[in-house]
mmCIF file of C-alpha atoms in Angstrom:
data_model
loop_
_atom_site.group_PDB
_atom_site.id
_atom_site.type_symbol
_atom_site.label_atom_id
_atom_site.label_comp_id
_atom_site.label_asym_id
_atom_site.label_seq_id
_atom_site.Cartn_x
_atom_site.Cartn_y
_atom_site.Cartn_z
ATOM 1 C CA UNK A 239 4.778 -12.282 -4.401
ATOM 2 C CA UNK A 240 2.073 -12.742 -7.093
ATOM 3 C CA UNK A 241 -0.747 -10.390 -7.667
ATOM 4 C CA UNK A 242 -2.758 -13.226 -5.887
ATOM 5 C CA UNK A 243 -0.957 -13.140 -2.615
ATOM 6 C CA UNK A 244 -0.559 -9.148 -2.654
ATOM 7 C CA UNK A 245 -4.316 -9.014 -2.663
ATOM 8 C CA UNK A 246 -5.067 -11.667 -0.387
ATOM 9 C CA UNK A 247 -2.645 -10.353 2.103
ATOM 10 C CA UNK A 248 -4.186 -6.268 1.607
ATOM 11 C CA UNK A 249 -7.497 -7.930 2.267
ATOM 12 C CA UNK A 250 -6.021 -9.406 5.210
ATOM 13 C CA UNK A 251 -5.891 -6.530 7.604
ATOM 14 C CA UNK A 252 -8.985 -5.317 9.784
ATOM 15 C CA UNK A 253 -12.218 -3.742 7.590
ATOM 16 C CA UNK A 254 -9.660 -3.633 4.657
ATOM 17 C CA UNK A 255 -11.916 -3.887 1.416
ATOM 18 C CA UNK A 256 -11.023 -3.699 -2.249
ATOM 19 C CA UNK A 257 -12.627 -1.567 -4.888
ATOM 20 C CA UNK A 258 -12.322 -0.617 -8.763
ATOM 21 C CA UNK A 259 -12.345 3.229 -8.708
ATOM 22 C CA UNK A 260 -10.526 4.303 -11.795
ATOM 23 C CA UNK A 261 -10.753 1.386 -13.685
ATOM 24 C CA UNK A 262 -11.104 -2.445 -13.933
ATOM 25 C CA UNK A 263 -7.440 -3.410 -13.760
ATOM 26 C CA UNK A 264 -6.173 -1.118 -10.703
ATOM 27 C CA UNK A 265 -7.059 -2.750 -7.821
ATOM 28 C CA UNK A 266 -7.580 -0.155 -4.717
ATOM 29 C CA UNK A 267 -7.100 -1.056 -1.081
ATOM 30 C CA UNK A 268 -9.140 0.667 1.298
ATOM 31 C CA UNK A 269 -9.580 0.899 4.636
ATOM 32 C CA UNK A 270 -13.085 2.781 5.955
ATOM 33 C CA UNK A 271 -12.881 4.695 2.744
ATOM 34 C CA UNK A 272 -9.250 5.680 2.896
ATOM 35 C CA UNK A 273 -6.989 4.041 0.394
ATOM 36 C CA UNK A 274 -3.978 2.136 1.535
ATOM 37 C CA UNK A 275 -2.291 0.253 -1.877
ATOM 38 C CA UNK A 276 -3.596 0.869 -5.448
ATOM 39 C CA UNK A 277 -1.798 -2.054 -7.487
ATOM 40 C CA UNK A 278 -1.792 -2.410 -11.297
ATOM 41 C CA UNK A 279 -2.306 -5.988 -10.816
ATOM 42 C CA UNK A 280 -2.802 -7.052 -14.668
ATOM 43 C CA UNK A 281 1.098 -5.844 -15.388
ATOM 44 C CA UNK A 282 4.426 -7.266 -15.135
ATOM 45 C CA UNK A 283 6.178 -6.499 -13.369
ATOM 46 C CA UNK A 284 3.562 -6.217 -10.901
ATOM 47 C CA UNK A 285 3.253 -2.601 -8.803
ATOM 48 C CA UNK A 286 2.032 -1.506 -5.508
ATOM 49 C CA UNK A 287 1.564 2.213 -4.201
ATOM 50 C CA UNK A 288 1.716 2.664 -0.802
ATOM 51 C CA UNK A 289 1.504 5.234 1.540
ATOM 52 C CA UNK A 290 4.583 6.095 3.728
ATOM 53 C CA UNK A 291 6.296 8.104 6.085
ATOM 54 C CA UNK A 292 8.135 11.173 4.611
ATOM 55 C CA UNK A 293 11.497 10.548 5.838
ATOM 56 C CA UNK A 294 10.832 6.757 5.651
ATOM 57 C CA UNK A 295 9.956 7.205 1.980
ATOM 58 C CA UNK A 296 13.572 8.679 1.247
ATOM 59 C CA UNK A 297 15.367 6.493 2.988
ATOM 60 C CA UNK A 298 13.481 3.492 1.342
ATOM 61 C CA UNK A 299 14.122 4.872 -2.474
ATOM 62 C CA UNK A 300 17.378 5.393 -1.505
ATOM 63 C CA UNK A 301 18.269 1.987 -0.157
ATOM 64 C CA UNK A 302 16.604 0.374 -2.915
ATOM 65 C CA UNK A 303 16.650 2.236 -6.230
ATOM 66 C CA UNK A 304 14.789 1.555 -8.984
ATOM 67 C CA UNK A 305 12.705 -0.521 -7.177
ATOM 68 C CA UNK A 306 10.689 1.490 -4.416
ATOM 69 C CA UNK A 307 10.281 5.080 -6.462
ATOM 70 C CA UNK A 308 8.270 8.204 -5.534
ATOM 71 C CA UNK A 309 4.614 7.245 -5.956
ATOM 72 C CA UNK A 310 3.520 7.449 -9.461
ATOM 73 C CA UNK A 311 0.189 9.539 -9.685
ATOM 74 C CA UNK A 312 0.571 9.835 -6.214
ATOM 75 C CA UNK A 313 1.527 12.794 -3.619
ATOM 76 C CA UNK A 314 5.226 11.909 -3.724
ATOM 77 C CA UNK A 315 5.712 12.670 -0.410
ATOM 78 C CA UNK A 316 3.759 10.292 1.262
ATOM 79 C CA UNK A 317 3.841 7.410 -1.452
ATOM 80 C CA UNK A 318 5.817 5.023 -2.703
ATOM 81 C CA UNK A 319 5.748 2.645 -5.632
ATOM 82 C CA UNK A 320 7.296 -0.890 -4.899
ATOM 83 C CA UNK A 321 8.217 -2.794 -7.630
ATOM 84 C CA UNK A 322 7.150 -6.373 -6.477
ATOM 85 C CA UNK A 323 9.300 -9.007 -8.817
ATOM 86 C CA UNK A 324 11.559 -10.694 -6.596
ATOM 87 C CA UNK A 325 13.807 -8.523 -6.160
ATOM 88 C CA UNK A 326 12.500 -6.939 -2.726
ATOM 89 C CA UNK A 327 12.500 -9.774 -0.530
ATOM 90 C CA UNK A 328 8.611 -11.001 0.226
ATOM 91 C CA UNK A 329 8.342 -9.951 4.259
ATOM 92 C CA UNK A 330 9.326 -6.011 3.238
ATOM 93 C CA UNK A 331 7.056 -5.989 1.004
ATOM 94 C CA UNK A 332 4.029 -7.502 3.746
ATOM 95 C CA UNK A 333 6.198 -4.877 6.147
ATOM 96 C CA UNK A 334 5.243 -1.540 3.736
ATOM 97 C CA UNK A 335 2.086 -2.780 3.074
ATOM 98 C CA UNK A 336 1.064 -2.802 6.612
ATOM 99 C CA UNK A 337 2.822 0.051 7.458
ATOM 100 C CA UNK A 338 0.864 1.790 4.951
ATOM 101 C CA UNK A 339 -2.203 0.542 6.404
ATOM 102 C CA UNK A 340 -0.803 1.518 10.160
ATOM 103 C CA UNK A 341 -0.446 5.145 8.648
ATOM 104 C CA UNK A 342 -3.860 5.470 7.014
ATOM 105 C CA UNK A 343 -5.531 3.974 10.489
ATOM 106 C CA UNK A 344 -3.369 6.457 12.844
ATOM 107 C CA UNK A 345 -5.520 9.060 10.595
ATOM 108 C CA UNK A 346 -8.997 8.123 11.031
ATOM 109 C CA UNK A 347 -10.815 9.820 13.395
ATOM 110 C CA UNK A 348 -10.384 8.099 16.963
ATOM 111 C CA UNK A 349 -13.868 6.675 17.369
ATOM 112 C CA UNK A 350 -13.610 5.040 13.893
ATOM 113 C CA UNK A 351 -9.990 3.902 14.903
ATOM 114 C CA UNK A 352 -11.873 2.525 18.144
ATOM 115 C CA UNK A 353 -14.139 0.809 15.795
ATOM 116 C CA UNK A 354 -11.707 -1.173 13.784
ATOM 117 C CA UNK A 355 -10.183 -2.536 17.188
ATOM 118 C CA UNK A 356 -13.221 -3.933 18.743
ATOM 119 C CA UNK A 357 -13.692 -8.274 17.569
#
């Protein structure tokens, strides 16, 4: 996955909007405010924090060292850093990413969670 894809598939998802917070080469994936995936896209090999499950979190650094770490900068209980070069095969990568998004949505408020499902 290039840095090109990752973004274009983070911008895919419903409301999901990209912004420039901390500085011009982290990208930040939000989603009504609430941050999803923050990816250092300028770097090699390219990086992707996302936000995760506790116990999913564990069980993913532990079946793939090295590659999916505790989130750097990051609470490290809910967040994850995915090394994306290859390695990781393309469709878990798409499958954190949206489960990160799932998780941030599941916390909005229910009317604003209401919001994002109406066309």
């Amino acid at each position: 996955m290039t840095p090109q894809e990752l973004r274009a598939f983070c911008l895919s998802f419903n409301a999901a909007v990209e912004d420039f917070p901390f500085s011009p080469e982290i990208s930040v994936f939000k989603v009504l405010g609430k941050m999803f995936a923050l990816s250092w896209t300028d770097n090699l090999p390219l990086k992707v924090n996302l936000k995760c499950d506790p116990e999913d979190a564990i069980r993913q650094r532990a079946d793939h060292p090295e590659l999916i770490i505790p989130g750097y900068h990051m609470n490290k209980r809910h967040w994850n850093t995915v090394t994306v070069d290859g390695e990781l095969p393309d469709q878990l990568v798409r499958e954190l990413i949206e489960d990160s998004y799932d998780l941030v949505v599941a916390g909005l408020p229910r009317a604003e969670r209401l919001r994002l499902d109406r066309p």
